[in-house]
CSV table of C-alpha atoms in Angstrom, one decimal:
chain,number,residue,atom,x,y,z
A,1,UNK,CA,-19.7,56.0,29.9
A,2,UNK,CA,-17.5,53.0,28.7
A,3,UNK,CA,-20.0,49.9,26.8
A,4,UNK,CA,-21.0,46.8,28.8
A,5,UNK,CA,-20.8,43.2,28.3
A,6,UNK,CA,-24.9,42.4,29.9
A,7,UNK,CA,-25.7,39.3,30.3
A,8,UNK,CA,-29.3,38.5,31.2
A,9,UNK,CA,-29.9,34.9,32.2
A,10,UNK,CA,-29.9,32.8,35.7
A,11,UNK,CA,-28.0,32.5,39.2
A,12,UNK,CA,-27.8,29.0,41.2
A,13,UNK,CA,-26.6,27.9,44.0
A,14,UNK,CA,-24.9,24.5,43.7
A,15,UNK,CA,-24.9,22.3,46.2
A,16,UNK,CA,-22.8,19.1,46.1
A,17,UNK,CA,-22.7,15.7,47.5
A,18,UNK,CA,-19.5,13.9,46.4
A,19,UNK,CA,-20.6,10.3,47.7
A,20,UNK,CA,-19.0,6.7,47.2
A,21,UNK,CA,-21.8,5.8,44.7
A,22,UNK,CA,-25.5,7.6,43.4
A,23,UNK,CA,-28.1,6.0,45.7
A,24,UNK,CA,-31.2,4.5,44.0
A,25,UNK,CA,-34.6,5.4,45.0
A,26,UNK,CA,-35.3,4.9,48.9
A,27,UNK,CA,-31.5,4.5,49.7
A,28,UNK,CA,-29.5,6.5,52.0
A,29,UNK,CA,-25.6,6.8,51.6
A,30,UNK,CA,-23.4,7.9,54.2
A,31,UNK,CA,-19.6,9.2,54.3
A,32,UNK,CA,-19.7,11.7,51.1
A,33,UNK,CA,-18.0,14.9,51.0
A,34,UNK,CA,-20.5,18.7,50.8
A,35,UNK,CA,-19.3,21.5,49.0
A,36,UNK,CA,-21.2,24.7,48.2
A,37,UNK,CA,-20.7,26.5,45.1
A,38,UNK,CA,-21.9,29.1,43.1
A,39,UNK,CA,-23.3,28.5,39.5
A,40,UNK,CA,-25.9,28.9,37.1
A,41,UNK,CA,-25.8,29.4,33.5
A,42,UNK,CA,-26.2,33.2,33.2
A,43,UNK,CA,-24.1,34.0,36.8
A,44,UNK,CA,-21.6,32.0,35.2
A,45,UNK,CA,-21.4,33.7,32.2
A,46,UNK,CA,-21.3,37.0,33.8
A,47,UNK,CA,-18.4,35.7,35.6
A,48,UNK,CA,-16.3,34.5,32.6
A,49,UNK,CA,-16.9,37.9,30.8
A,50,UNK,CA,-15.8,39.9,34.0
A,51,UNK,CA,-12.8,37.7,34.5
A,52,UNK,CA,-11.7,37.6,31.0
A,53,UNK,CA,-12.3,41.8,30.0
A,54,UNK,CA,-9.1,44.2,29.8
A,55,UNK,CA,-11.0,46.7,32.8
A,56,UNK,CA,-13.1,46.3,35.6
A,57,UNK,CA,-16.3,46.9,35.5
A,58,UNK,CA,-17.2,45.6,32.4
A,59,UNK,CA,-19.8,43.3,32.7
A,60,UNK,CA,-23.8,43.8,33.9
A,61,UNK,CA,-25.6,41.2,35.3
A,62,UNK,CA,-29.6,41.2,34.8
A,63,UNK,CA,-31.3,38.1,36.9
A,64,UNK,CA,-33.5,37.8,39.6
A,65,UNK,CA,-33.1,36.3,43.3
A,66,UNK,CA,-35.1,35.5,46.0
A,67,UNK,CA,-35.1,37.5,48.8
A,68,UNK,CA,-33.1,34.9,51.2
A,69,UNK,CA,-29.3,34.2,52.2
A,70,UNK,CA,-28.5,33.2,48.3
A,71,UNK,CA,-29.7,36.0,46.7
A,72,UNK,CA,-27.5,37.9,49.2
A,73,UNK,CA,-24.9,35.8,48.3
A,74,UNK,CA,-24.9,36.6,44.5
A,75,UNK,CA,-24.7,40.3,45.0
A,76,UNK,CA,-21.9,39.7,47.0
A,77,UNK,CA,-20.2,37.4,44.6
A,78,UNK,CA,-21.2,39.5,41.7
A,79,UNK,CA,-19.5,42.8,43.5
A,80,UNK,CA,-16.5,40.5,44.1
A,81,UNK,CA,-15.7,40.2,40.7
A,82,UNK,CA,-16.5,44.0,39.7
A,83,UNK,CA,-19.5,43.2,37.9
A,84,UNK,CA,-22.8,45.5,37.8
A,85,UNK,CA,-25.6,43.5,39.4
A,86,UNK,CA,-29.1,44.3,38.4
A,87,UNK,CA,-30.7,41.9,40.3
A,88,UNK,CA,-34.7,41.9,40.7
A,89,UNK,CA,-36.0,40.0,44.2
A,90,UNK,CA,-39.0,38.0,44.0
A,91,UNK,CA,-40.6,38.6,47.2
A,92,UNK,CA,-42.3,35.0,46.8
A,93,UNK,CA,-40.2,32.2,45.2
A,94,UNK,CA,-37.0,31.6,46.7
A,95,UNK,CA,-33.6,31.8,44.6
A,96,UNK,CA,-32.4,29.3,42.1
A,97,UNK,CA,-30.9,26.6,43.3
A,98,UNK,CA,-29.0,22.8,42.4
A,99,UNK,CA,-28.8,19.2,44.5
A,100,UNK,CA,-25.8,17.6,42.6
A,101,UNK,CA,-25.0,14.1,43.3
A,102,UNK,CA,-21.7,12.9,42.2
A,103,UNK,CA,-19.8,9.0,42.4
A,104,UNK,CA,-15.8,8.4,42.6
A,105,UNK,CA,-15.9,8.4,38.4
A,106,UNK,CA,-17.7,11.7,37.4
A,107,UNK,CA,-21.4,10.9,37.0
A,108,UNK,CA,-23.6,12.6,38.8
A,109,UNK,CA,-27.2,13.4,38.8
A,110,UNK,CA,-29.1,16.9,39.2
A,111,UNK,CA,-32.1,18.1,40.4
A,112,UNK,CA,-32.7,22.1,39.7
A,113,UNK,CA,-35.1,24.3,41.4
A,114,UNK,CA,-35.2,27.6,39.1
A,115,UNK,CA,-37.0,29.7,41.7
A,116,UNK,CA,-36.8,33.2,41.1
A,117,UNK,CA,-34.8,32.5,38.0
A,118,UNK,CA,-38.4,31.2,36.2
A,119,UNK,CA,-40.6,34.2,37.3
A,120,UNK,CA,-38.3,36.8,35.7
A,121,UNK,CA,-40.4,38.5,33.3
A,122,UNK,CA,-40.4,41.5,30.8
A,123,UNK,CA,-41.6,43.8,33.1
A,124,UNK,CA,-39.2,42.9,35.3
A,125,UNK,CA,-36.2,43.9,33.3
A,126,UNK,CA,-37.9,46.9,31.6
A,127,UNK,CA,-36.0,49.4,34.0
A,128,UNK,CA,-32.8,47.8,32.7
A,129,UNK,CA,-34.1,48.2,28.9
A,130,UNK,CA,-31.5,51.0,28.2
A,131,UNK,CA,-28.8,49.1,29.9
A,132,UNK,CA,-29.2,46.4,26.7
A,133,UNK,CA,-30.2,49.2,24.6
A,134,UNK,CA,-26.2,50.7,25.0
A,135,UNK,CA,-24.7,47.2,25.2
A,136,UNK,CA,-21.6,46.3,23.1
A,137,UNK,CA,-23.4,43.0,23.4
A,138,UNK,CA,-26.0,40.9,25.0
A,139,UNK,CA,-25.7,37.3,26.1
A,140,UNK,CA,-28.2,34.8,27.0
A,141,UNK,CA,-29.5,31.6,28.0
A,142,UNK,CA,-32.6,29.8,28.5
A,143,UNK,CA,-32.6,29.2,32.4
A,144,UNK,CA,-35.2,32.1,32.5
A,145,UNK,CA,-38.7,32.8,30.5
A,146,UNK,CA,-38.3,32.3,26.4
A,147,UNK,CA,-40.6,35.7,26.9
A,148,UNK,CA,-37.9,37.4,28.7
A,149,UNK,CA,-35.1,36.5,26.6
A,150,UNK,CA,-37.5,37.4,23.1
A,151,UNK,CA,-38.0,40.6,24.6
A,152,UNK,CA,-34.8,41.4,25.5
A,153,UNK,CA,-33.1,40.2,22.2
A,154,UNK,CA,-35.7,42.8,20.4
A,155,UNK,CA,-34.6,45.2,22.5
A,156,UNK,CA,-31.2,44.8,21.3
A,157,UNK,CA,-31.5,44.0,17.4
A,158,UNK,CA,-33.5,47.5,16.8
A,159,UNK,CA,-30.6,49.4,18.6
A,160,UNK,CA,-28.2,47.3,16.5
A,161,UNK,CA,-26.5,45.4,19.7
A,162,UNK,CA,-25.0,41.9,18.9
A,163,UNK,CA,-27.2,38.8,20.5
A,164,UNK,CA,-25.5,35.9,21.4
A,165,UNK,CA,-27.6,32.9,22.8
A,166,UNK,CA,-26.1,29.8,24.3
A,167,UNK,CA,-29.5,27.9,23.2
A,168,UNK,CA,-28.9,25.7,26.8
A,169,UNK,CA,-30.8,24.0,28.5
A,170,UNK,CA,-32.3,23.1,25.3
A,171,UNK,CA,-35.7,23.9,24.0
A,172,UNK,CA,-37.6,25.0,21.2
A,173,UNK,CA,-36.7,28.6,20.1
A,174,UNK,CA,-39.6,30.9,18.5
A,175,UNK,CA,-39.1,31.7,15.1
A,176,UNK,CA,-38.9,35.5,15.8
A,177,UNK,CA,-36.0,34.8,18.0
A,178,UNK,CA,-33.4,33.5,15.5
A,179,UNK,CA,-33.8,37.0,13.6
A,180,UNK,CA,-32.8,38.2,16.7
A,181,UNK,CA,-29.4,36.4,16.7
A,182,UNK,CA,-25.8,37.4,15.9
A,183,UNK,CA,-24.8,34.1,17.7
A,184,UNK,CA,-26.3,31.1,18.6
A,185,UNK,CA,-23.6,28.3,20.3
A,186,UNK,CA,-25.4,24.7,20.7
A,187,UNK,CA,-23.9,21.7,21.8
A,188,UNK,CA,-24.6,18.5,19.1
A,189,UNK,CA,-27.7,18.0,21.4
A,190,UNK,CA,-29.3,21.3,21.2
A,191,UNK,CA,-28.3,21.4,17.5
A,192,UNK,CA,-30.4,18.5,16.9
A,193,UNK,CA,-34.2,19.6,19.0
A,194,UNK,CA,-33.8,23.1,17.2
A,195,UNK,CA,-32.6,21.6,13.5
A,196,UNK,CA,-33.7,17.8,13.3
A,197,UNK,CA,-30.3,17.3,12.1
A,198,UNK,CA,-28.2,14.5,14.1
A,199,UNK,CA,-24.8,15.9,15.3
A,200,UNK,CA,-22.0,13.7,15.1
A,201,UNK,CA,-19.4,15.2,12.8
A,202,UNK,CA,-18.3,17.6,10.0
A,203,UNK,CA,-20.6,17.1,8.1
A,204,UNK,CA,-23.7,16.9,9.9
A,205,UNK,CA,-22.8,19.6,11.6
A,206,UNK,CA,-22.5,21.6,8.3
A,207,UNK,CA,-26.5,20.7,7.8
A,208,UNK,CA,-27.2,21.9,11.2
A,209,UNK,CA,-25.6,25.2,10.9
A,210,UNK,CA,-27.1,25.9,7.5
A,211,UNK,CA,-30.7,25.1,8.6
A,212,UNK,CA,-30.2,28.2,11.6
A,213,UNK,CA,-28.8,30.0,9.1
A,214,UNK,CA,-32.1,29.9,7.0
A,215,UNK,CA,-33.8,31.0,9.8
A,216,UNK,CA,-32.3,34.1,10.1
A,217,UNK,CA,-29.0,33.4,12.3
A,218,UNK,CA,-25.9,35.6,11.0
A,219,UNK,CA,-23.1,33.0,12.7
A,220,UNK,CA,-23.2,29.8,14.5
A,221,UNK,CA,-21.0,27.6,16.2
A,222,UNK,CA,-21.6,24.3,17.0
A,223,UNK,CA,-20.0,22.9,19.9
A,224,UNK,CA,-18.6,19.1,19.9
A,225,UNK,CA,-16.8,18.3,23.2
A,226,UNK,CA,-13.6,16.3,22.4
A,227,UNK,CA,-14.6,16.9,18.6
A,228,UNK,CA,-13.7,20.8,18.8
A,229,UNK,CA,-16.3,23.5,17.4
A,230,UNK,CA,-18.2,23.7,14.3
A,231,UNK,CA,-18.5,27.4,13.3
C-alpha cells in the first residue's frame, strides 16, 4: 500500500455575503450578492495536498461532521478530489460552519461556528491511529481540540512520521507538542502569542524562529505576507 499525506484538522462550510458595506450592530443591508463555498483550515489542506500530489489518492482526511446536509457535502467534495475521507459524525452538534461578511474593498468580518469540528476527540480518531502511524506525513491545525492534535502528533513522532503544524488560529501550544514537531509554519501574529517576540522583519523573525527552536522544533518557517517567508 502506497504512503499517505493525512491531514487531521477541520471542515467548514463558508457562507458569504458580498454586500455594498459591513452593517453595524442593528442594521440590515440589502442588495449583496450569496455565495456558498467550502472551506475550513484542515479540509482545505487536504485539498491542496490532493491537488498538488503526482497520483490520486494520496491524501487522507481525518475530521469530524455533523450528521446534516454539510457533512454530506464534504464527503462528497472530499471523494471529488480522490481524497480518503475518515470522517467521524457527531450525532449531536451540527457541522462546522462560517457567516462571512464582505464590503466592495476586501474587508470582511467572520463569525465561526466549529460544531463538530470542536468535539473531535482522541477517542474519536483512535480507529484511524494506524492510518498516522504509516503516514509519510501528518499535517495539522488548531480548528480542533489541542488534545486531539497532542495525541495525534505522539502518535506520529514514536513511529518516526514528520509533523507539520500550521499553529493557526493561534493559541498557546503545550510544551510537549513542540517536541512533537518537524514543522511548525506561523504567520508574524502566531509567531508572536507562542514566542513573545514581535514579527516585523529579518531579524525579529530570526529571534522567533530560534526561541521554537529551543523548544524542541526541528524547522520553522515564518510566514510574512508581502514580506515572503522566514525559514
Amino acid at each position: 500500500m502506497k504512503k499517505q499525506i493525512v491531514v487531521l484538522g477541520s471542515t467548514n462550510t463558508d457562507m458569504v455575503i458580498a454586500g455594498k458595506k459591513i452593517p453595524v450592530p442593528g442594521e440590515t443591508i440589502s442588495g449583496g450578492s450569496f455565495l456558498m463555498n467550502p472551506g475550513g483550515k484542515g479540509a482545505n489542506q487536504a485539498v491542496a495536498v490532493a491537488r498538488l500530489s503526482a497520483r490520486r489518492g494520496a491524501c487522507t482526511f481525518i475530521a469530524k461532521v455533523g450528521n446534516d446536509l454539510f457533512g454530506r457535502e464534504t464527503a462528497a467534495r472530499m471523494k471529488k478530489d480522490g481524497i480518503a475521507a475518515k470522517l467521524v459524525v457527531d450525532r449531536k452538534q451540527p457541522s462546522g460552519t462560517a457567516l462571512i461578511l464582505v464590503d466592495p474593498k476586501g474587508q470582511n468580518v467572520i463569525s465561526v461556528a466549529l460544531g463538530a469540528n470542536g468535539t473531535l476527540s482522541a477517542k474519536d480518531i483512535a480507529p484511524f491511529r494506524k492510518d498516522v502511524e504509516g503516514a509519510s506525513a501528518l499535517l495539522m491545525q488548531l480548528e480542533t481540540p489541542i488534545k486531539t492534535v497532542v495525541t495525534a502528533a505522539k502518535w506520529a513522532k514514536a513511529k518516526g512520521v514528520p509533523v507539520i503544524l500550521n499553529p493557526a488560529p493561534a493559541a498557546k501550544l503545550p510544551r510537549e507538542l513542540y517536541k512533537c514537531l518537524e514543522w511548525i509554519t506561523p504567520n508574524e501574529t502566531e509567531a508572536e502569542l507562542l514566542t513573545g517576540v514581535r514579527v516585523t522583519d529579518a531579524k525579529s523573525a530570526s529571534k522567533a524562529v530560534d526561541a521554537l527552536l529551543k523548544r524542541g522544533v526541528k524547522h520553522v518557517a515564518i510566514t510574512m505576507g508581502a514580506k515572503g517567508v522566514y525559514c
